[in-house]
PDB file of C-alpha atoms in Angstrom:
ATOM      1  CA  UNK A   1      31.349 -20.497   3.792  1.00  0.00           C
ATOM      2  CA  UNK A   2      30.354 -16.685   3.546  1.00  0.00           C
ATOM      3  CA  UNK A   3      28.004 -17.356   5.617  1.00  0.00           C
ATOM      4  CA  UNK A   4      30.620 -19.068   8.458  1.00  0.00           C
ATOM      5  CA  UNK A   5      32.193 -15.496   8.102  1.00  0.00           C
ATOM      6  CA  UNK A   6      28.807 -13.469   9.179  1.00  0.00           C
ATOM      7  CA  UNK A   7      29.501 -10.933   6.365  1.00  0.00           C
ATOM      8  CA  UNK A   8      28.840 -10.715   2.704  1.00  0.00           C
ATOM      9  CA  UNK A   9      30.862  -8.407   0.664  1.00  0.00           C
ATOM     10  CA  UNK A  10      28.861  -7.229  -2.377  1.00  0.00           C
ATOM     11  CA  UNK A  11      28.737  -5.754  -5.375  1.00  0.00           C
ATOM     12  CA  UNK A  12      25.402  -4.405  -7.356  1.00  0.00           C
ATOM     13  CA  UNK A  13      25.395  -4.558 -10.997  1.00  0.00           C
ATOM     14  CA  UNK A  14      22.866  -2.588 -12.748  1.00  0.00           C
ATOM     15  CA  UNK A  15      21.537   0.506 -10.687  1.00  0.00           C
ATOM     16  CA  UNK A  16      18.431   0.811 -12.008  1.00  0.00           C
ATOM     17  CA  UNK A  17      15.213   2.109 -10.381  1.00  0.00           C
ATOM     18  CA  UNK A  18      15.070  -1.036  -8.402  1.00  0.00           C
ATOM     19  CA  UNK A  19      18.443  -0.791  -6.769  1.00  0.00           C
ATOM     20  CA  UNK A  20      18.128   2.764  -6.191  1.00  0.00           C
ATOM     21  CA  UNK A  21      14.983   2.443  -4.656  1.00  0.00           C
ATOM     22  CA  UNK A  22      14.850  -1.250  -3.442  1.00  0.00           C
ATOM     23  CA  UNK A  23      17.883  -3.003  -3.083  1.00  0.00           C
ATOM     24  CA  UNK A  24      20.781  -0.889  -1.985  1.00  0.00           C
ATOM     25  CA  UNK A  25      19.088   0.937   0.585  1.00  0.00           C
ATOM     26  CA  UNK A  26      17.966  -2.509   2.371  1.00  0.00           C
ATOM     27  CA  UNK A  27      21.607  -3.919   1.740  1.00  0.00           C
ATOM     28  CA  UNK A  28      22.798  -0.212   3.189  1.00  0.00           C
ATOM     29  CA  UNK A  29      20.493  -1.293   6.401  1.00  0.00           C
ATOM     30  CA  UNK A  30      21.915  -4.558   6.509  1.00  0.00           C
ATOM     31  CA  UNK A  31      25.453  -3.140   7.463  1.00  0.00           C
ATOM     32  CA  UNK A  32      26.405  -5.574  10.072  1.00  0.00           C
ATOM     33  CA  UNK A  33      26.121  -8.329   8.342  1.00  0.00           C
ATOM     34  CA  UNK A  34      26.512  -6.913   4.626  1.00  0.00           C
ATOM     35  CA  UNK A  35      29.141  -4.505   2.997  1.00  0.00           C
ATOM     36  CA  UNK A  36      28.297  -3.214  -0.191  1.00  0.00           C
ATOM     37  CA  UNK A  37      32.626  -3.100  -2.031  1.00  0.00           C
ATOM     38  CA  UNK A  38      31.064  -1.976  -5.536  1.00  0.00           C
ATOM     39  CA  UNK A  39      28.650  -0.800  -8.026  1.00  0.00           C
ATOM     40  CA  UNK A  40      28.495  -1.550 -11.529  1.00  0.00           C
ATOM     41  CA  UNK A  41      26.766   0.430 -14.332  1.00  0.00           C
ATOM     42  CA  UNK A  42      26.993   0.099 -17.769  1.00  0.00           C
ATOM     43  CA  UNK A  43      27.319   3.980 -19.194  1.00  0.00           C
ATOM     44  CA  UNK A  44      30.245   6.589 -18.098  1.00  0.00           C
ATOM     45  CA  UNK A  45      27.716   9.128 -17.698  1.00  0.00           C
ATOM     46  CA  UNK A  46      25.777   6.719 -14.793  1.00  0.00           C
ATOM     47  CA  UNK A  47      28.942   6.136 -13.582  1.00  0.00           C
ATOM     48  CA  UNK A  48      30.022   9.789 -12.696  1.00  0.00           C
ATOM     49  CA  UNK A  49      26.151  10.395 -11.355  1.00  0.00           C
ATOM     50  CA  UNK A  50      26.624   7.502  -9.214  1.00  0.00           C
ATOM     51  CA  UNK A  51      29.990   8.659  -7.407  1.00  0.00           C
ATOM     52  CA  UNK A  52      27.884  12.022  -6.027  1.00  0.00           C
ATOM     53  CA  UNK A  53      25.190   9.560  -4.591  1.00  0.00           C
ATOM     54  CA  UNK A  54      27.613   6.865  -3.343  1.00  0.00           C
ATOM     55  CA  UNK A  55      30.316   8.282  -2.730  1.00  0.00           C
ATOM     56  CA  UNK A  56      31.664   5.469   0.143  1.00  0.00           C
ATOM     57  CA  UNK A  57      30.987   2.964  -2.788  1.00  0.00           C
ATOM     58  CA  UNK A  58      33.645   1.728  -5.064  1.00  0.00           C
ATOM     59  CA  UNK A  59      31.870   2.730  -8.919  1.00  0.00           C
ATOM     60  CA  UNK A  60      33.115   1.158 -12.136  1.00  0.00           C
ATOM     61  CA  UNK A  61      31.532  -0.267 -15.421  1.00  0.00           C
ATOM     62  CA  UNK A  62      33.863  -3.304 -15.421  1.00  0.00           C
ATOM     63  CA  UNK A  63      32.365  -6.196 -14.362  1.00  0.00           C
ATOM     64  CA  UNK A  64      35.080  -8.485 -15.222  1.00  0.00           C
ATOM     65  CA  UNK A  65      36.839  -6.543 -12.396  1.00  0.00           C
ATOM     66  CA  UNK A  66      34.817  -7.043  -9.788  1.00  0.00           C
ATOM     67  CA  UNK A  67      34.933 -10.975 -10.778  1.00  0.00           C
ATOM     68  CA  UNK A  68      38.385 -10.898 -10.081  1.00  0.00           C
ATOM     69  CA  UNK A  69      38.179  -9.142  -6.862  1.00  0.00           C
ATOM     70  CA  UNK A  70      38.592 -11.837  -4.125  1.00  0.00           C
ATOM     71  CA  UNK A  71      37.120  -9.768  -1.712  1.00  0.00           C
ATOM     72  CA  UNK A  72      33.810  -9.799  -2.897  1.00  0.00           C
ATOM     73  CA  UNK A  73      31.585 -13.225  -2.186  1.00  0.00           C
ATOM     74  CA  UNK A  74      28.272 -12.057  -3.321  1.00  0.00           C
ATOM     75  CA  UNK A  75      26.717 -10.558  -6.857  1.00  0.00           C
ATOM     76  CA  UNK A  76      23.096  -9.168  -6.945  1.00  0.00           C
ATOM     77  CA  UNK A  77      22.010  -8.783 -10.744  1.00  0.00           C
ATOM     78  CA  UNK A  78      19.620  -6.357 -11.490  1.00  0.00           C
ATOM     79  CA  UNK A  79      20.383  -5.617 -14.991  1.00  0.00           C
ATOM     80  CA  UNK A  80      17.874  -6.157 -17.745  1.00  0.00           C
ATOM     81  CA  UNK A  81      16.585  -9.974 -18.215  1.00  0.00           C
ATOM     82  CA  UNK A  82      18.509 -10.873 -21.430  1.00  0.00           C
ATOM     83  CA  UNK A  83      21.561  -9.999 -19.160  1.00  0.00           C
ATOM     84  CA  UNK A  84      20.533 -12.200 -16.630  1.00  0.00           C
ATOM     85  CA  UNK A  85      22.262 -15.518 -17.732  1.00  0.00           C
ATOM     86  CA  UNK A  86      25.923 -14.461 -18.786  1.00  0.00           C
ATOM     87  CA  UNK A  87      26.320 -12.402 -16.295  1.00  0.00           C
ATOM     88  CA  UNK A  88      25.062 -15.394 -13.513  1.00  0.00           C
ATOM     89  CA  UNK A  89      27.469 -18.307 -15.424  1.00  0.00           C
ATOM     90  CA  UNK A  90      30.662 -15.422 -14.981  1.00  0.00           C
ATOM     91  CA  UNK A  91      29.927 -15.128 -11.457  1.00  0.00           C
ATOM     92  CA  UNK A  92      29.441 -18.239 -10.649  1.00  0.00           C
ATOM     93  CA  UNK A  93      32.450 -19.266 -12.553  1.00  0.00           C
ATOM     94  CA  UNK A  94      34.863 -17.223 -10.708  1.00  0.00           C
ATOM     95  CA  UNK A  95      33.230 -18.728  -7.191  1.00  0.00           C
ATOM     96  CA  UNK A  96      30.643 -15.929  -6.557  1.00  0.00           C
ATOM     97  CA  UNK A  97      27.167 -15.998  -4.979  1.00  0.00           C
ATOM     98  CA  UNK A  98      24.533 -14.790  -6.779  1.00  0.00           C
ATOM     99  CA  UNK A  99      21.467 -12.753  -5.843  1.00  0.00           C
ATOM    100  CA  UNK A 100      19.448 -12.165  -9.267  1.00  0.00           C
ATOM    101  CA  UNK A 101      16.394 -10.152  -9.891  1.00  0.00           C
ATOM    102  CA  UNK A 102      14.045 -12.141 -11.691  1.00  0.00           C
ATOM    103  CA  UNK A 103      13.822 -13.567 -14.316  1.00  0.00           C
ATOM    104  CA  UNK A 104      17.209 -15.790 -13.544  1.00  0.00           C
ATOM    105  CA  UNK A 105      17.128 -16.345 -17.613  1.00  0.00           C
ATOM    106  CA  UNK A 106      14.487 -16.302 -20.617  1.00  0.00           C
ATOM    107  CA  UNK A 107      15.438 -19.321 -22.637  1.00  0.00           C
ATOM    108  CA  UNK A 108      15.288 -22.941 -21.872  1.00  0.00           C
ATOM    109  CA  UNK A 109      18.655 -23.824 -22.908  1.00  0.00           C
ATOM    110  CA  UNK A 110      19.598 -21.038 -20.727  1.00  0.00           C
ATOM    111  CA  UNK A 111      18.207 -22.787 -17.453  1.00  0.00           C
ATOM    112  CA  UNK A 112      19.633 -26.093 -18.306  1.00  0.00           C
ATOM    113  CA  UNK A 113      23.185 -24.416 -18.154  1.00  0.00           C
ATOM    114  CA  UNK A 114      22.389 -22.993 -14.748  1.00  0.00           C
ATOM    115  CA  UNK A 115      21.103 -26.325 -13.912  1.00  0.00           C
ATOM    116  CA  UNK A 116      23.842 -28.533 -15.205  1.00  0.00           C
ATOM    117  CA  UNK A 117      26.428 -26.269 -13.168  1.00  0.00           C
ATOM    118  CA  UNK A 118      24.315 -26.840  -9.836  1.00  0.00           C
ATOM    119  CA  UNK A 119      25.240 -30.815 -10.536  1.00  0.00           C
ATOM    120  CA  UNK A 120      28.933 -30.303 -10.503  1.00  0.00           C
ATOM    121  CA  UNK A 121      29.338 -28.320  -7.536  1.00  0.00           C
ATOM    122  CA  UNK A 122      27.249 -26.873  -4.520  1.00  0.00           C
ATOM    123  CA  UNK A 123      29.494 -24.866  -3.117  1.00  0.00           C
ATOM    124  CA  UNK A 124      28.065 -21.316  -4.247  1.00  0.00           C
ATOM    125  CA  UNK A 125      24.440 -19.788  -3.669  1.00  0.00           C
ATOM    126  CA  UNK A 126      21.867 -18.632  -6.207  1.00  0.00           C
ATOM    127  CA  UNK A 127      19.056 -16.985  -5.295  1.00  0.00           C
ATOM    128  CA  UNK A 128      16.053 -15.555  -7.897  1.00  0.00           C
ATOM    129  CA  UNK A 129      14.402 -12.241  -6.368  1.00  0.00           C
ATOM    130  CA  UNK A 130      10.998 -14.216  -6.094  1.00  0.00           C
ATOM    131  CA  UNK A 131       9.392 -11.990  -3.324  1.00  0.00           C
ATOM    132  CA  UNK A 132       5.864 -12.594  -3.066  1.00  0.00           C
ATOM    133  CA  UNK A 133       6.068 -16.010  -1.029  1.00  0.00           C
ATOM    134  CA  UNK A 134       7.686 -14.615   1.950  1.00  0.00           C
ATOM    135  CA  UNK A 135       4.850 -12.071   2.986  1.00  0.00           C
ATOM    136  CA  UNK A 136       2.294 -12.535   5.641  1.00  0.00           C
ATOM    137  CA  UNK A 137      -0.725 -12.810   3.494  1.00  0.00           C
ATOM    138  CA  UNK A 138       1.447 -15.824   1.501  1.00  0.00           C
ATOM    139  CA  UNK A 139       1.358 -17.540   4.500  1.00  0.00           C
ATOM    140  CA  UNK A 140      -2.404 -17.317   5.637  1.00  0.00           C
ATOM    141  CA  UNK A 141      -3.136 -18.533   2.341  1.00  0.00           C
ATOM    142  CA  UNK A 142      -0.412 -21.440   2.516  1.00  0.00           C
ATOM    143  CA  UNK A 143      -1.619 -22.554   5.853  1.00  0.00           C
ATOM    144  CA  UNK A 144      -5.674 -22.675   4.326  1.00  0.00           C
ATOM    145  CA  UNK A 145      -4.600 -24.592   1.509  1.00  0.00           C
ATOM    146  CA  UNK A 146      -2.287 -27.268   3.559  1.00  0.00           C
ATOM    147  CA  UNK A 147      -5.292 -27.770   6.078  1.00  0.00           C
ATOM    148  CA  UNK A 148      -7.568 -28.954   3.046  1.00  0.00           C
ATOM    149  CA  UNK A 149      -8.127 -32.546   2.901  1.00  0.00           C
ATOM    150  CA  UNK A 150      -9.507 -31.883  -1.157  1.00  0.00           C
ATOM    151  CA  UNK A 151      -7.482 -30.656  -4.120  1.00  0.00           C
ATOM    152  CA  UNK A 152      -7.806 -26.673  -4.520  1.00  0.00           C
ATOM    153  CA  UNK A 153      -8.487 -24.487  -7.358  1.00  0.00           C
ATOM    154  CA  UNK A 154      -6.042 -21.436  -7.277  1.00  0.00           C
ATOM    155  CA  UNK A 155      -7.517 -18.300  -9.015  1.00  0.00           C
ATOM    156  CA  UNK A 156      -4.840 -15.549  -9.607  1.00  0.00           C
ATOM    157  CA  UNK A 157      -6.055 -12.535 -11.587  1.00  0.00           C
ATOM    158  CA  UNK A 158      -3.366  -9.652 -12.573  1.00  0.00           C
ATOM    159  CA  UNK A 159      -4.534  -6.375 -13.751  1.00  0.00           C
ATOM    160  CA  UNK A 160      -1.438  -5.403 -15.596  1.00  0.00           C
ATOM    161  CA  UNK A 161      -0.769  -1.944 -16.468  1.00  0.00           C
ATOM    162  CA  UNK A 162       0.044  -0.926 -20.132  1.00  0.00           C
ATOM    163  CA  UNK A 163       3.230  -0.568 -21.669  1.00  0.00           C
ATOM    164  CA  UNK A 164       4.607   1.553 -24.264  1.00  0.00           C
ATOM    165  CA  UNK A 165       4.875  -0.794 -27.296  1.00  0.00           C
ATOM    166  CA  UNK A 166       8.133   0.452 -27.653  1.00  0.00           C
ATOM    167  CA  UNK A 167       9.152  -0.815 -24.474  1.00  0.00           C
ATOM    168  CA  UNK A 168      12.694  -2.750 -23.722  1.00  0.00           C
ATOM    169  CA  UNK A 169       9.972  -5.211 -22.385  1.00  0.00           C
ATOM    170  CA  UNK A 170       9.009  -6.546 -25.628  1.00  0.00           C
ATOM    171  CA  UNK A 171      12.328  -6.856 -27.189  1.00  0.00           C
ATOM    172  CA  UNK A 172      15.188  -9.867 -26.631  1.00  0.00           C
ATOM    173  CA  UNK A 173      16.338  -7.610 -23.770  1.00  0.00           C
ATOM    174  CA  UNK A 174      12.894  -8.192 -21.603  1.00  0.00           C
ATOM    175  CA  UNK A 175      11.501 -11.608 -23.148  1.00  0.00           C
ATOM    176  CA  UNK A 176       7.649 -10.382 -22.647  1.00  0.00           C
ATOM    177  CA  UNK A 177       5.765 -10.013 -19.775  1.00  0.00           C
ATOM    178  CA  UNK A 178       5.057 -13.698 -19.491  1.00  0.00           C
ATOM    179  CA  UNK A 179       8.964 -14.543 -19.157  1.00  0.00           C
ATOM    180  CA  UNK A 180       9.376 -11.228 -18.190  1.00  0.00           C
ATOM    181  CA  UNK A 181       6.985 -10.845 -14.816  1.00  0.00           C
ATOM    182  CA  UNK A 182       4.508 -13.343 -14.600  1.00  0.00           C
ATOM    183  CA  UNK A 183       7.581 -15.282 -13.521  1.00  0.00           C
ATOM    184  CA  UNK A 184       6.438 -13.999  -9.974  1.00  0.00           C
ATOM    185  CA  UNK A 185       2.956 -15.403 -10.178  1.00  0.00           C
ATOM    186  CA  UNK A 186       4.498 -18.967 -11.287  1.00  0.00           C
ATOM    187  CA  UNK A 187       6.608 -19.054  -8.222  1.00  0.00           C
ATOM    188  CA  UNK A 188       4.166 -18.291  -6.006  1.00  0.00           C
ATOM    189  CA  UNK A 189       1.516 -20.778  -7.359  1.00  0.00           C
ATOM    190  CA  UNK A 190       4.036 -23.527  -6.827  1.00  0.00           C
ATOM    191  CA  UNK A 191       4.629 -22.529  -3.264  1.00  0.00           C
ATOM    192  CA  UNK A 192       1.461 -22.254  -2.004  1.00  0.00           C
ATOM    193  CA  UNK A 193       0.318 -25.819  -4.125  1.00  0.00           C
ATOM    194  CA  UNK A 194       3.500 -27.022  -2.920  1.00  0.00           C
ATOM    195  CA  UNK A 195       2.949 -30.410  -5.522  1.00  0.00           C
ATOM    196  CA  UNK A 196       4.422 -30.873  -8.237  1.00  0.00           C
ATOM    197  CA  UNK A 197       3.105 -30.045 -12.073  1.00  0.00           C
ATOM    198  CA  UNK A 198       1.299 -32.501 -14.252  1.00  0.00           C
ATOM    199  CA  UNK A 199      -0.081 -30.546 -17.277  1.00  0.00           C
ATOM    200  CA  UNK A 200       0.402 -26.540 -18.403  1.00  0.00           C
ATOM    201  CA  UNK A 201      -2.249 -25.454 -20.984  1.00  0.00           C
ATOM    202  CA  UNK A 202      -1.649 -22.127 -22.213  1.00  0.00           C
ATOM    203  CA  UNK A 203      -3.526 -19.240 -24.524  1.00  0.00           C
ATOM    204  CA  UNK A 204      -2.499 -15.686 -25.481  1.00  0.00           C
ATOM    205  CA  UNK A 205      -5.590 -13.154 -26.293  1.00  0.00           C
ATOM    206  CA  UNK A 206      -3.912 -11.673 -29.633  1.00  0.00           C
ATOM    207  CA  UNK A 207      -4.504 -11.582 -33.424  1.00  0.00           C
ATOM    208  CA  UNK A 208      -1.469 -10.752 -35.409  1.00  0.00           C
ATOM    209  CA  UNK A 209      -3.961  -8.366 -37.445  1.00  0.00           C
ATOM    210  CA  UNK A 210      -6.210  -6.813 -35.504  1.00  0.00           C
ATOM    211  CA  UNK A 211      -4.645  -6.728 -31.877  1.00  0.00           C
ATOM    212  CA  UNK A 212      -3.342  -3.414 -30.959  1.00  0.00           C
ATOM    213  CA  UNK A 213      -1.281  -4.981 -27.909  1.00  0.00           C
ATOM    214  CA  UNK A 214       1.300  -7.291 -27.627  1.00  0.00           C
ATOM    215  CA  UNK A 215       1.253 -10.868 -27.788  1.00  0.00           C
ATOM    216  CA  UNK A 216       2.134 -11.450 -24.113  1.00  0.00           C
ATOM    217  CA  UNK A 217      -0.118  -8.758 -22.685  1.00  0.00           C
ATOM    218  CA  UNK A 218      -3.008 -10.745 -22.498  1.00  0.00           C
ATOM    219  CA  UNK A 219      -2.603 -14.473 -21.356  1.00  0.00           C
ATOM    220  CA  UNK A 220      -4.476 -17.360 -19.585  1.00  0.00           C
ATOM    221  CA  UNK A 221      -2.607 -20.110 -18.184  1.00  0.00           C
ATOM    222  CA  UNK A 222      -3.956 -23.228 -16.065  1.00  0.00           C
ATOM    223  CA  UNK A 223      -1.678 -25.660 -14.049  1.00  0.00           C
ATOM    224  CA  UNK A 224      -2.705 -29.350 -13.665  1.00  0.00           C
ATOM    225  CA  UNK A 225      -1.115 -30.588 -10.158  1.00  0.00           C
ATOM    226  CA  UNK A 226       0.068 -34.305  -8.866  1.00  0.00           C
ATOM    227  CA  UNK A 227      -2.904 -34.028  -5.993  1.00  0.00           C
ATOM    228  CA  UNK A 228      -5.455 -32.983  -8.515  1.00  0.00           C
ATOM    229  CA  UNK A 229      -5.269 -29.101  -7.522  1.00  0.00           C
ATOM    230  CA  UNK A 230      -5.423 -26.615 -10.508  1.00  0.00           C
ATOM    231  CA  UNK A 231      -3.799 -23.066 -10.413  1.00  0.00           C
ATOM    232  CA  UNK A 232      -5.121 -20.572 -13.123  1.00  0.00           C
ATOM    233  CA  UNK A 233      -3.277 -17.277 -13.860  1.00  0.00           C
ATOM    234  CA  UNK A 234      -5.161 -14.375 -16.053  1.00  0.00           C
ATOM    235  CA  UNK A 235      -2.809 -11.898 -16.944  1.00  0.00           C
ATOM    236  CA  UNK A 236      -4.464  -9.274 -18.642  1.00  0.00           C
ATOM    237  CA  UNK A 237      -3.627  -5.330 -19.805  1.00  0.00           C
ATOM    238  CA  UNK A 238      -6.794  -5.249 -20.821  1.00  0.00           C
ATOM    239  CA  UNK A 239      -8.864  -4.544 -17.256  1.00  0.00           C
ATOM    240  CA  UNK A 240     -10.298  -1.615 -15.315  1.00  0.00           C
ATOM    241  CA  UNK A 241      -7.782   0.892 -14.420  1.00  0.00           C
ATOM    242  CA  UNK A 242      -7.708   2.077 -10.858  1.00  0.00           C
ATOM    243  CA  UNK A 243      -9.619   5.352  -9.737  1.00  0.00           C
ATOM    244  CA  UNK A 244      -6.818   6.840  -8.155  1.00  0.00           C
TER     245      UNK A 244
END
């Protein structure tokens, strides 16, 4: 177990504003326990750019060769969403762990694949880059709800920024916002609930004719819980925008 071994040796693949920003300079921190072997981008010209920033970091745009190298235990995916999936199943395939950004996939017949390897073997990790549950104000509001003796009714409004329409969001590469993002909102909801889901009831604020946004900017979803509890999401572009 990699974790037996008290040191992961990782590669990044996709070194997008989130890495750069995010993810390799925690994993950088994390140099006791973590040793970042590689980074993978998909364009030459990233590639060269990257070697002046990294330059104790292995850089290539093969990914198939940093399957093959033994060395390396862990993945962290970061690429954009429609990505997501092959590049998880060729991982895990050749005995890697995975850290993914979120989403871990957009389709349904994606997730059963993930799901139906998880049934043959559990000897690898996968891990979706679900945040939100592990901060202090998550756990204020987990503690409130558990000390209830009634069901709860779980208001989360997001005031979404807009989008170019034009974005990569939009397109098979993103999924929409709703696949996309609100991901994060869904995972949280089922933390702090902590039951399981009975009923899903959703609604999109869009006319094909007269909208000027997209589809999945605007959407209202309410989740029906085993104790009776509802969670309701409104995820809407359409809201103030901030002052500052």
């Amino acid at each position: 177990s990699i974790f037996e071994k008290n040191k992961f040796i990782s590669a990044v693949i996709g070194v997008g504003g989130f890495s750069q920003e995010i993810l390799i300079p925690n994993l950088i921190k994390l140099e006791k326990i973590n040793s970042i072997n590689t980074l993978c981008l998909r364009r030459p010209v990233s590639v060269l750019n990257a070697r002046k920033n990294y330059k104790d970091i292995n850089i290539t745009n093969n990914y198939d060769q940093i399957l093959e190298n033994k060395n390396i235990n862990v993945i962290f995916i970061t690429t954009r969403h429609n990505l997501h999936f092959p590049m998880i199943m060729k991982a895990l395939k050749a005995g890697k762990n995975v850290f993914c950004e979120k989403p871990l996939c957009i389709t349904k017949k994606e997730l059963s694949s993930i799901k139906n390897f998880f049934l043959k073997t559990s000897k690898q990790v996968i891990v979706t880059g679900f945040n939100r549950r592990f901060s202090s104000a998550t756990e204020i509001m987990k503690k409130f709800i558990e000390d209830q003796n009634d069901p709860v009714f779980l208001n989360y409004t997001v005031n979404a920024d807009q989008l170019d329409k034009r974005s990569w969001v939009y397109t098979k590469e993103g999924g929409g916002r709703n696949i996309g993002e609100a991901c994060h909102f869904y995972d949280l909801i089922l933390y702090l609930i902590g039951e399981k889901y009975v009923e899903v009831n959703a609604n999109a604020m869009f006319d094909k004719k007269k909208s000027k946004s997209n589809k999945t900017d605007n959407f209202f979803v309410q989740i029906k819980f085993s104790n009776g509890s509802i969670a309701q999401i409104n995820y809407s572009t359409a809201g103030a925008k901030p002052s500052y």
